[in-house]
Each structure stands twice: as structure tokens, then as C-alpha cells.
Coordinates of C-alpha atoms in Angstrom, one line a residue:
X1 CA -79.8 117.8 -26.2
X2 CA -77.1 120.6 -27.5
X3 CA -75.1 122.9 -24.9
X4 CA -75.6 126.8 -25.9
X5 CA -76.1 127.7 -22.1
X6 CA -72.6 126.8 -20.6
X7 CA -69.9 129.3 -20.4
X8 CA -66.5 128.2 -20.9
X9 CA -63.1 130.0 -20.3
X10 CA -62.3 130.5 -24.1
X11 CA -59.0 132.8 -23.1
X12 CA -57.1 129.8 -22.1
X13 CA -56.9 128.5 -25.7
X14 CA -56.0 132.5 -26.9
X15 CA -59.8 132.9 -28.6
X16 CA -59.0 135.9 -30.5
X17 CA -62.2 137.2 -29.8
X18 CA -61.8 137.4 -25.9
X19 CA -58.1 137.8 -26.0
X20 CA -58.8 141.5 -27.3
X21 CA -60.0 142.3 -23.7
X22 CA -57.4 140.1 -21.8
X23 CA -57.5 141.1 -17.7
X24 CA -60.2 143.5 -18.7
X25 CA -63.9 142.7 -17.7
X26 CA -65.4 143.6 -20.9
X27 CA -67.9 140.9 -23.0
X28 CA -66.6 140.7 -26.5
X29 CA -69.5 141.1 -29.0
X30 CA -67.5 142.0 -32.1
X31 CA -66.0 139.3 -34.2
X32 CA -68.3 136.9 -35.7
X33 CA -67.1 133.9 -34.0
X34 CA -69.8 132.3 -31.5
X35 CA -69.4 131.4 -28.0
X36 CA -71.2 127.7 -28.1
X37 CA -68.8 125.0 -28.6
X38 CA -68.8 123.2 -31.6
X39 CA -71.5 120.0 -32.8
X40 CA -71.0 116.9 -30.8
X41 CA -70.5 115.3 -34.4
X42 CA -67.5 117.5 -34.9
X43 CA -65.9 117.0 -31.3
X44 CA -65.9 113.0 -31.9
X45 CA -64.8 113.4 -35.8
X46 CA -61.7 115.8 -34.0
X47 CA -61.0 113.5 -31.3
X48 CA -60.8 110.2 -33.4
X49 CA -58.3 112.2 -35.6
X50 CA -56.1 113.0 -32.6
X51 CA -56.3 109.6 -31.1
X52 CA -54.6 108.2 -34.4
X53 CA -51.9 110.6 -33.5
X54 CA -50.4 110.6 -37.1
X55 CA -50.2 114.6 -38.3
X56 CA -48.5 114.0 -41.3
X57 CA -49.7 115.3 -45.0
X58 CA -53.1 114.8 -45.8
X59 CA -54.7 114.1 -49.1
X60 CA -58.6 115.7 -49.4
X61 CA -60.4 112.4 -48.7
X62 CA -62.3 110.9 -52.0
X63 CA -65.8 111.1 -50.0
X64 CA -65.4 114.8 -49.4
X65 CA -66.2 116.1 -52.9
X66 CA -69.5 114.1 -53.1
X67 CA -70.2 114.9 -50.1
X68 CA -70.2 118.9 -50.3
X69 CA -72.1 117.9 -54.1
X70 CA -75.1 116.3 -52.3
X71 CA -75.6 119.2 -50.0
X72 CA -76.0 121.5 -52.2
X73 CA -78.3 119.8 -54.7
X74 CA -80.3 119.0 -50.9
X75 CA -80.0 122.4 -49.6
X76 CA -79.8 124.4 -52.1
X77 CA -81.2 122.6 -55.5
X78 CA -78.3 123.1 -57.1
X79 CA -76.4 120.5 -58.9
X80 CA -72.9 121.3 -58.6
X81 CA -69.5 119.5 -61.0
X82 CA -67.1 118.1 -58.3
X83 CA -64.4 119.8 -60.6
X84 CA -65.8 123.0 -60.1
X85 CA -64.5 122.8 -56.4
X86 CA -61.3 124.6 -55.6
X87 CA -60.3 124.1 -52.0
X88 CA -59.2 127.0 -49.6
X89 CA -57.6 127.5 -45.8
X90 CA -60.2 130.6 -45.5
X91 CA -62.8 132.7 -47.1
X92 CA -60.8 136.3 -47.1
X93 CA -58.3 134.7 -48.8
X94 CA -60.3 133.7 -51.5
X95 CA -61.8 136.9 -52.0
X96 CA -58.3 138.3 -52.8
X97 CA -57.9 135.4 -55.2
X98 CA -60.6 136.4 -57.2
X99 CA -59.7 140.1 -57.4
X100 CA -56.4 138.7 -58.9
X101 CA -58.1 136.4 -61.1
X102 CA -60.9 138.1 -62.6
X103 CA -58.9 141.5 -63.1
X104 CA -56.0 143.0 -64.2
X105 CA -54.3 146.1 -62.3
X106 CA -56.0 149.6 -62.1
X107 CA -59.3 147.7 -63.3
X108 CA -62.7 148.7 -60.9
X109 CA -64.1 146.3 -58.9
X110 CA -67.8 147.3 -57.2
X111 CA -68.6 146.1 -53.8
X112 CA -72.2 147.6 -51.4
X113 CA -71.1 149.0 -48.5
X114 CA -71.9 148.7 -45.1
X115 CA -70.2 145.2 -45.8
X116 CA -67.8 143.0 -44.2
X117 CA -64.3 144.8 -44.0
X118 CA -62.6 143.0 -46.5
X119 CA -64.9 143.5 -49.3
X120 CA -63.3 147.0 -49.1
X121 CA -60.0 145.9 -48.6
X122 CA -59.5 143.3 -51.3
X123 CA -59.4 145.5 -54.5
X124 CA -56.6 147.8 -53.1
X125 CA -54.8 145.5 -51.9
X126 CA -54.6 143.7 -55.3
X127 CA -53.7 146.7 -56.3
X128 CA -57.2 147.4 -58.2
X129 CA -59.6 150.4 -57.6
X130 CA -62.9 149.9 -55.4
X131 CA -66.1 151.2 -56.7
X132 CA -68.3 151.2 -53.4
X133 CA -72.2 151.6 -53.9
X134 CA -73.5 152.1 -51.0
X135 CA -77.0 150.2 -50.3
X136 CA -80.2 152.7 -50.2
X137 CA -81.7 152.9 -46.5
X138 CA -85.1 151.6 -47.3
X139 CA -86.4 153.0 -43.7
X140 CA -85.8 156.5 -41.3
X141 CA -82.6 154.7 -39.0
X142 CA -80.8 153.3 -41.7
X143 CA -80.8 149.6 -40.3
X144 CA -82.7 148.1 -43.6
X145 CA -81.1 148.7 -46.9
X146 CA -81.6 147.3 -50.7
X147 CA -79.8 147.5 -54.0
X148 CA -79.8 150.7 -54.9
X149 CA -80.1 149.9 -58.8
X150 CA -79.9 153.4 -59.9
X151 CA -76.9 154.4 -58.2
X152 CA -75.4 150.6 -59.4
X153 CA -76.0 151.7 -63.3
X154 CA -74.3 155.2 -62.3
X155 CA -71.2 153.5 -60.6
X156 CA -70.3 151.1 -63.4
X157 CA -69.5 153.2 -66.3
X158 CA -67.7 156.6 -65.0
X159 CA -67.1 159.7 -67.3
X160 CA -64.1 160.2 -68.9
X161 CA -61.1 162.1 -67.4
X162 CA -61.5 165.9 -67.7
X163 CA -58.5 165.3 -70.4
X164 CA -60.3 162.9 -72.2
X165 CA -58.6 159.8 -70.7
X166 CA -60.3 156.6 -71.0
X167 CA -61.5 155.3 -67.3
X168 CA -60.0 151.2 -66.5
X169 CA -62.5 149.2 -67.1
X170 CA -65.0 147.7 -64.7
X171 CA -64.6 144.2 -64.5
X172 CA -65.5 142.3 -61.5
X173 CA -68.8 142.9 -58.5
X174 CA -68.1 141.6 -55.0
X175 CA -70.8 140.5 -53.7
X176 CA -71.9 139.6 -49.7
X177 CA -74.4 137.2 -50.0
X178 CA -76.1 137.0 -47.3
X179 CA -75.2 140.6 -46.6
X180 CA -72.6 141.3 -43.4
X181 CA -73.6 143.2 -41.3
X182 CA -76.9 144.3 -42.6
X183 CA -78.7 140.7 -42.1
X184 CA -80.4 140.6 -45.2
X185 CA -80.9 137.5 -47.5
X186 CA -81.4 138.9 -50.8
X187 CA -85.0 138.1 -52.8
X188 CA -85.0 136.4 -55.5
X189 CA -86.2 139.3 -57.4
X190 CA -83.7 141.4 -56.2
X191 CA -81.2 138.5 -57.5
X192 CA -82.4 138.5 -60.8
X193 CA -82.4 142.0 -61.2
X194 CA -78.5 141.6 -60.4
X195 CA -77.9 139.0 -62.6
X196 CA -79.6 141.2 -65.8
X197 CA -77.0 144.0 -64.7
X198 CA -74.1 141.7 -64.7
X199 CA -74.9 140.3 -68.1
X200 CA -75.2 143.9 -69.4
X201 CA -71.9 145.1 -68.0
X202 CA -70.1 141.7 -68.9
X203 CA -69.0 141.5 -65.2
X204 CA -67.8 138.6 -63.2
X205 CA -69.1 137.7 -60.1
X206 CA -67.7 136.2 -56.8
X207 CA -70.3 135.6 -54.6
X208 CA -69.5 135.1 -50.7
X209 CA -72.2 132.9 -49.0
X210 CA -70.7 132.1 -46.0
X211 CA -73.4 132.6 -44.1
X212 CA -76.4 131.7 -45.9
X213 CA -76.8 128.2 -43.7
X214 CA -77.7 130.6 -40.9
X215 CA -81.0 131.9 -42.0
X216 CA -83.2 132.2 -39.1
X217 CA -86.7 133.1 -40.4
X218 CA -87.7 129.3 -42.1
X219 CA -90.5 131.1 -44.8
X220 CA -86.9 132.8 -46.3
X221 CA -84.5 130.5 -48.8
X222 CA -81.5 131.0 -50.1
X223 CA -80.9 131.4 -53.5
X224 CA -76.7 130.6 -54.7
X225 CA -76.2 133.6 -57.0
X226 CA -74.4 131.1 -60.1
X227 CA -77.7 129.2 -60.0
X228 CA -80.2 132.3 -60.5
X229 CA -77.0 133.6 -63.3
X230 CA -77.6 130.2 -64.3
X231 CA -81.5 130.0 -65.1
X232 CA -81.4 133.4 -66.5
X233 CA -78.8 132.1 -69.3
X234 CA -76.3 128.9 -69.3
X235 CA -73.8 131.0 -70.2
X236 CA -73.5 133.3 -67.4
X237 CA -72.9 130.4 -64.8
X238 CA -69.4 130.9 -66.7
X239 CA -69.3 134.4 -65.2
X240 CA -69.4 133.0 -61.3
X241 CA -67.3 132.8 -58.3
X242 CA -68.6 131.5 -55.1
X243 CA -67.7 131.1 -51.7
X244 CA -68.6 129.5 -49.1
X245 CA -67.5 127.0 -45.7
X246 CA -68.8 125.8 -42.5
X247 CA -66.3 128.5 -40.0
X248 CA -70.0 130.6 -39.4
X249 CA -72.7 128.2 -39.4
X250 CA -70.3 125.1 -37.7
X251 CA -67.9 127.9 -35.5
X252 CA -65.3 126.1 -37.0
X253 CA -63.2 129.4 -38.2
X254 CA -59.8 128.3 -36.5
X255 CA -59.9 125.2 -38.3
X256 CA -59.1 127.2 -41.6
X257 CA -61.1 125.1 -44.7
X258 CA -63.5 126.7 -47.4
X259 CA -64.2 126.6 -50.8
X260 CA -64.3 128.2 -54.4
X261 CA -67.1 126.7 -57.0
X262 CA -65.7 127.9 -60.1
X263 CA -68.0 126.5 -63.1
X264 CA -66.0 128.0 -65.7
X265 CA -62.6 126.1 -66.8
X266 CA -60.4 128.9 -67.7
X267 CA -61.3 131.4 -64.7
X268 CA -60.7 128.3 -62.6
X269 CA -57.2 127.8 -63.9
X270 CA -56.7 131.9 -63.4
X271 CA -57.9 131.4 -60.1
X272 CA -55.5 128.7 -58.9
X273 CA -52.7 130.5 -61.2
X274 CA -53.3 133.3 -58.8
X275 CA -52.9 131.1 -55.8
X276 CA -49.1 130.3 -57.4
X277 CA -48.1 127.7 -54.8
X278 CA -48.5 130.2 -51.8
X279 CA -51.4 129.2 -50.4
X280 CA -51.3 126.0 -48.6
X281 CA -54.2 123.2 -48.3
X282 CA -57.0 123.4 -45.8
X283 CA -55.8 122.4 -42.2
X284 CA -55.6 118.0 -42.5
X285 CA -58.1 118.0 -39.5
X286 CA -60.2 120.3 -41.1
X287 CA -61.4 117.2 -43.7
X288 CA -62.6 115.0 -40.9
X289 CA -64.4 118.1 -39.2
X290 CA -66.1 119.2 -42.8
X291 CA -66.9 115.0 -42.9
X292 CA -69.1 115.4 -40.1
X293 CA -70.6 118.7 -40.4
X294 CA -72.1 117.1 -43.8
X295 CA -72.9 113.5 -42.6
X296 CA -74.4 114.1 -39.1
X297 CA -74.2 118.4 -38.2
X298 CA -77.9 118.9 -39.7
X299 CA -79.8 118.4 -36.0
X300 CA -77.1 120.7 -34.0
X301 CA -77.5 123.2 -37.0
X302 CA -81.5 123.7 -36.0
X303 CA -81.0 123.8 -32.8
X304 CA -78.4 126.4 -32.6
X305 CA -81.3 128.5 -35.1
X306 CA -83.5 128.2 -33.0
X307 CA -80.9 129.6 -30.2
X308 CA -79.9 132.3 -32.4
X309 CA -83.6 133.1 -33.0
X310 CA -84.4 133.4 -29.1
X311 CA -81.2 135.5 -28.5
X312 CA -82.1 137.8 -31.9
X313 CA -85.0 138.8 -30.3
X314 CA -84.0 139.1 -27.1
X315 CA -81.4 141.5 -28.4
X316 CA -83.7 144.0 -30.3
X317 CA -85.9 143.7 -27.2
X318 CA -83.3 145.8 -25.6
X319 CA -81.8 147.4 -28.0
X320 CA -85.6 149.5 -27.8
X321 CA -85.7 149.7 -24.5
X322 CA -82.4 151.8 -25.0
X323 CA -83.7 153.3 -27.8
X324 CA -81.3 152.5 -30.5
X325 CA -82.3 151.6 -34.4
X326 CA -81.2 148.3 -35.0
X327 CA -81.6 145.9 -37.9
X328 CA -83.9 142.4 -36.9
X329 CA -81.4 140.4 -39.2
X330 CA -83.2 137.5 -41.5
X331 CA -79.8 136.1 -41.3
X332 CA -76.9 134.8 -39.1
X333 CA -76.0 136.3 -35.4
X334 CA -75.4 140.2 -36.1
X335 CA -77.6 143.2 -35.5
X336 CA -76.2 146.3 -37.1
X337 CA -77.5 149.2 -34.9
X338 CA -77.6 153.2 -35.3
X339 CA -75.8 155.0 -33.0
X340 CA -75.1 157.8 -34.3
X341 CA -76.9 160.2 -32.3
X342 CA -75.1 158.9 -29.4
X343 CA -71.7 159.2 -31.1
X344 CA -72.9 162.9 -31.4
X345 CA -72.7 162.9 -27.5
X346 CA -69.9 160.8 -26.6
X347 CA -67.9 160.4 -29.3
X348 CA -66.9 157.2 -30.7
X349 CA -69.4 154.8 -29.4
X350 CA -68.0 151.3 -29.8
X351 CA -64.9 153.0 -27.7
X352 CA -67.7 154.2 -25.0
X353 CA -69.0 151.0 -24.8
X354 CA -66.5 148.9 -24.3
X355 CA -65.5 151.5 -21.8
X356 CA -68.5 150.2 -19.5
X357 CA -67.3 146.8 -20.4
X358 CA -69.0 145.6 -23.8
X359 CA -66.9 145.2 -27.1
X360 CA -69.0 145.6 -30.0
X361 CA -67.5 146.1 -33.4
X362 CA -67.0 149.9 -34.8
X363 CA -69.2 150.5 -37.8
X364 CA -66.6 152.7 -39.8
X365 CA -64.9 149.2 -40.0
X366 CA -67.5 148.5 -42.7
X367 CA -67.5 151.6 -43.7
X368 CA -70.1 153.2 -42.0
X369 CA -69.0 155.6 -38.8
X370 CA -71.5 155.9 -35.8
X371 CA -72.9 152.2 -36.5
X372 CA -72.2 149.3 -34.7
X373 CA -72.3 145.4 -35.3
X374 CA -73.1 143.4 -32.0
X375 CA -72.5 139.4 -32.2
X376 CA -75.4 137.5 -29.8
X377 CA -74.1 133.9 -30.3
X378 CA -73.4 133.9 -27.0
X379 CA -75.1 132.1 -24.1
X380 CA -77.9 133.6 -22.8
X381 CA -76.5 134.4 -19.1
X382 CA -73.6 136.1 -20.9
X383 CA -75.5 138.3 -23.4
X384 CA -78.1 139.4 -20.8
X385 CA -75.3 140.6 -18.7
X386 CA -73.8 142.4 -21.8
X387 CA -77.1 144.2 -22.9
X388 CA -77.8 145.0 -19.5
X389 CA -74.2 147.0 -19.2
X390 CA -75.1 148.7 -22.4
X391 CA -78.6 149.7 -20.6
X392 CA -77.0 150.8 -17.3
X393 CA -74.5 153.0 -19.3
X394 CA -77.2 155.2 -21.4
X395 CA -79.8 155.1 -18.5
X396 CA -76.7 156.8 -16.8
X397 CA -75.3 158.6 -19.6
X398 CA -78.9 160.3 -20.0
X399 CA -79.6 161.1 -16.6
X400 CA -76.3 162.7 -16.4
X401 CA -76.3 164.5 -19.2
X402 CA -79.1 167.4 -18.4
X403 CA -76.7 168.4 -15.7
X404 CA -74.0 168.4 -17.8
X405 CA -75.6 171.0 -20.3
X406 CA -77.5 173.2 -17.1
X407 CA -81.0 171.9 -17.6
X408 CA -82.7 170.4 -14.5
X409 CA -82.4 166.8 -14.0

């Protein structure tokens, strides 16, 4: 019924994502932007908008709001205030936004590294300090990770200055939720336990879900961080930030909307303070694609899960035939894999590969060195020609490197 098997020529339309490698044959597996072609509810909703042929300003449309309200309560069971919504032209963005919002310079904001690049970019940026706590391994290769809750209490309260100075504050926890790159949806326990630490801290919260549409195991929900501050106290809903769009789930990135759900009055007035008439509306188009994706995208989304299932596996099929750790993400279309011991041998490994013509994304990107993050939304003839370069380079690499030391082959 859905195309997720055709390969088109995305470099004619300057896909960032295949642009990289331009007159190079290497397959781009790095930025999380998949290679299907987007909902047939989406490509009609676009091309009645272009046949009107007007492009002028474009009010949100008054269905929109009620919309997004009525799939969340569905999806989520989460009753959301249409004035909590705070539209946005992209999701990075709005992660700066609520650095600015929620803190004042010099003041600490904690983030869990491996994560998505501009997690750790965001606070310095704003010109704030980054507390990064790294997540604890939870098994030998470092592909499964937790909270580590210990290390969390540590982090938020340092010691004073050796001359007695008083540290700034701690003010604001960044939170990747479901986690990039890792592939883990949070439990509900684990949740909770985040939401007690927050309270005792007095810490705001913004809360990027992005990709929690995308979870590929059905037993495994997703839980909107406000709505478990929420049930643990009214009060804390005050404390929340989240954000979230359709650019992963709907590959609708270039189309540049998103959304903040900011409960709480006054932080939603800081927040669009701190957007002070720079940051423009969400592309007009954008409404009619976001129209569809919440009226008639729900069949294309299960059958591009079930897609991303089937490639997921065939992915860490290989990946163990090559013998590298990898995550079996919950979540979305990355596995984050160990390479560390072949970094040991050829140096920087998402360089190596993409010499042998695959382009994976370099782990010290998300702040872990020797790990690499490889995209598999990608049709199947294309990603079985990528993981089979990948195989042909360290079946080579290995049988060449006995020589290379004096051993017998």
C-alpha cells in the first residue's frame, strides 16, 4: 500500500543528507532524516496548497490547535490547554529558547550525554554552563545505558570555589526523551524517579520528544514527562517545557514546524520574550502538511514501524556478524554501535568508513569518541548494500591485518 522500497535521486533537490557525499559513491547513514518519501496524505495536502498558487502570509489555521489537542489526549492520555501551545520553525531552536528562558547567564544547565549534539551545544551557546551526566552503561559494550541517579545528585549541587565562592546556581535539566542516539524510551519508573529529583532541586524541565511517535516495540508507551511531573504534583506541570513535531516520525524536517507546550503562564511569556521577534512562524505550507499528518497520517505511520522494525533487525543482524556492540533501539531508526576497538586500529572510524563508501555519523559528535550512530530508514536494497560495504571492509581489514603486524595470515 506505502512505498519504503523505491529509491529516488534525493541529490537533485540538494537533500542535505546526500549532498555531504556529492560525486562520491558513499550511502549516507548519518543524519536522521529518512529516505522513504513522505505519507500519501501529506503529498496531496502539499500539492492542493501549490495548486492555489497564492504564497502570501499565513495565519495558523483555527482547526490546527484542536487538532494537535486531540492527539495527544488519543496518543498520549494527556489533556493538553490549546494556550499552552507556542509554535516553532524547528526543534533546535527551541531548545535554545528555553536555555534563555528558564536561566539567567553563568547559571548550570544538566543534560545525559551520549545525546543529540545540540543538547551539548545549547547552554554555551546561551552563554550558560553545561553540567553533562553522563548515562551509566548498564551492560559490557556500552550500547544500553540508564539514569545514573547517583552521579545526577552529585552533578546538581557542586562545592564551593577553593576561595569560598558561591557556585551559579543550577536551574534548568535538558532532557532527550526518547533518548538520541541511545534508543531508549524511558520507564515510567525511571520517569518518576526524575520527576522526585526535579522537585527537590527546584529545576525546570524542557523535555524533547520528538521522537517518541517512533516507538517500534508495541508492549513499550510513551510517557510526556509534564504528565508524570503532573500526577506526581499539580504544581510541577508549572516546571515543564516540551517539545515535540512531526520532522522524525512524518520526515517532514525541511518543512520547518514544531512546537512548545508551555503549561505555566509566566515561563510561556519568558519563552516567547526570548524569541524577541527573531524567530519567524512555521513555514505556511507547513499547517496544511501538520493538517494531514493529524487527520489521515495514522495508517502510513504503522506501516513505516513496521519498516523500521524489519530494517532494525536486519541491521543488528549484521552488525554481529561484524562483530560490533550495538544498541537494538526501542525507539526511532538509530543504532548507536561500539567501535572503539576498531578505532584502536584504524583510527577514526566514521572517517574509515565512509572511506569504503558508507557515511555514518561520528560518535564524539554526541559526545562519545569511537561510537558511531547509523540511520536505517532507508530502503532495504540501499541499506543492504551499505551494511554489506561495512562487512567487506572489516572482513578485509582483518585479514590484512595479521600481515600487517608479522603474524601468519
Amino acid at each position: 500500500m506505502f512505498d519504503f522500497d523505491s529509491i529516488h535521486d534525493r541529490q537533485a533537490w540538494s537533500s542535505t543528507k546526500w549532498v555531504r557525499y556529492q560525486d562520491r559513491d558513499v550511502i549516507p547513514l548519518w543524519i536522521a532524516d529518512m529516505d522513504f518519501p513522505v505519507a500519501p496524505a501529506i503529498r496531496e495536502a502539499l500539492t492542493a496548497y501549490a495548486q492555489h498558487a497564492n504564497f502570501g502570509y499565513r495565519s495558523l489555521p483555527r482547526d490546527l490547535p484542536q487538532l494537535l489537542v486531540d492527539d495527544h489526549r488519543r496518543r498520549y492520555g494527556w489533556a493538553v490547554d490549546p494556550r499552552w501551545i507556542v509554535w516553532l520553525p524547528g526543534l533546535v531552536l527551541g531548545l535554545n529558547l528555553a536555555v534563555k528562558a528558564c536561566t539567567a547567564p553563568g547559571e548550570r544547565v544538566i543534560s545525559f550525554s551520549p545525546v543529540y549534539p545540540p543538547f551539548l551545544q545549547a547552554p554555551a551557546l546561551q552563554g550558560r554552563q553545561l553540567v553533562d551526566v553522563p548515562l551509566r552503561p548498564t551492560n559490557a559494550a556500552g550500547t544500553v545505558h540508564a539514569i545514573d541517579f547517583d552521579l545526577l545528585e552529585e552533578a546538581v549541587r557542586p562545592a564551593a570555589g577553593a576561595d569560598g565562592s558561591v557556585p551559579p546556581a543550577t536551574r534548568l535539566l535538558l532532557l532527550c526523551h526518547p533518548h538520541n542516539p541511545i534508543g531508549r524510551v524511558f520507564t515510567r519508573d525511571e520517569l518518576e524517579r526524575l520527576a522526585a529529583f526535579c522537585e527537590r532541586h527546584d529545576l525546570l524541565v524542557c523535555s524533547d520528544e520528538v521522537h517518541c511517535d517512533l516507538i517500534l516495540d508495541g508492549h513499550t508507551a510513551h510517557h510526556p514527562f509534564a504528565r508524570v511531573m503532573a500526577e506526581r504534583s499539580p504544581e510541577l506541570l508549572a516546571r515543564t517545557i516540551t517539545l515535540h513535531g512531526p520532522g522524525k516520525t512524518y520526515n517532514v524536517a525541511g518543512l520547518g514546524i514544531a512546537w512548545a507546550i508551555i503549561p505555566d503562564a509566566m515561563l510561556r511569556r519568558r519563552f516567547r520574550a526570548a524569541m524577541q521577534k527573531l524567530v519567524p512562524d512555521p513555514c505556511a505550507c507547513s499547517y496544511s502538511a501538520l493538517q494531514a499528518v493529524f487527520t489521515s497520517g495514522e495508517p502510513w505511520r504503522q506501516a513505516l514501524l513496521a519498516q523500521l522494525r524489519a530494517n532494525r533487525d536486519r541491521v543488528s543482524a549484521a552488525l554481529e556478524r561484524m562483530g560490533l556492540a550495538h544498541s537494538h533501539p526501542e525507539v526511532t531508526y538509530l543504532t548507536w554501535i561500539d567501535a572503539r576497538a576498531l578505532a584502536a586500529e584504524v583510527g577514526n572510524a566514521a572517517a574509515w568508513f565512509e572511506q569504503h563508501g558508507v557515511g555514518l555519523s561520528d560518535g564524539a559528535e554526541f559526545g562519545r569518541p569511537g561510537y558511531l550512530r547509523l540511520n536505517f530508514a532507508a530502503p532495504r536494497a540501499l541499506l543492504d548494500e551499505a551494511l554489506q560495504r561495512m562487512e567487506n571492509a572489516i572482513a578485509a581489514h582483518r585479514q590484512a591485518a595479521p600481515h600487517a603486524s608479522g603474524e601468519p595470515a
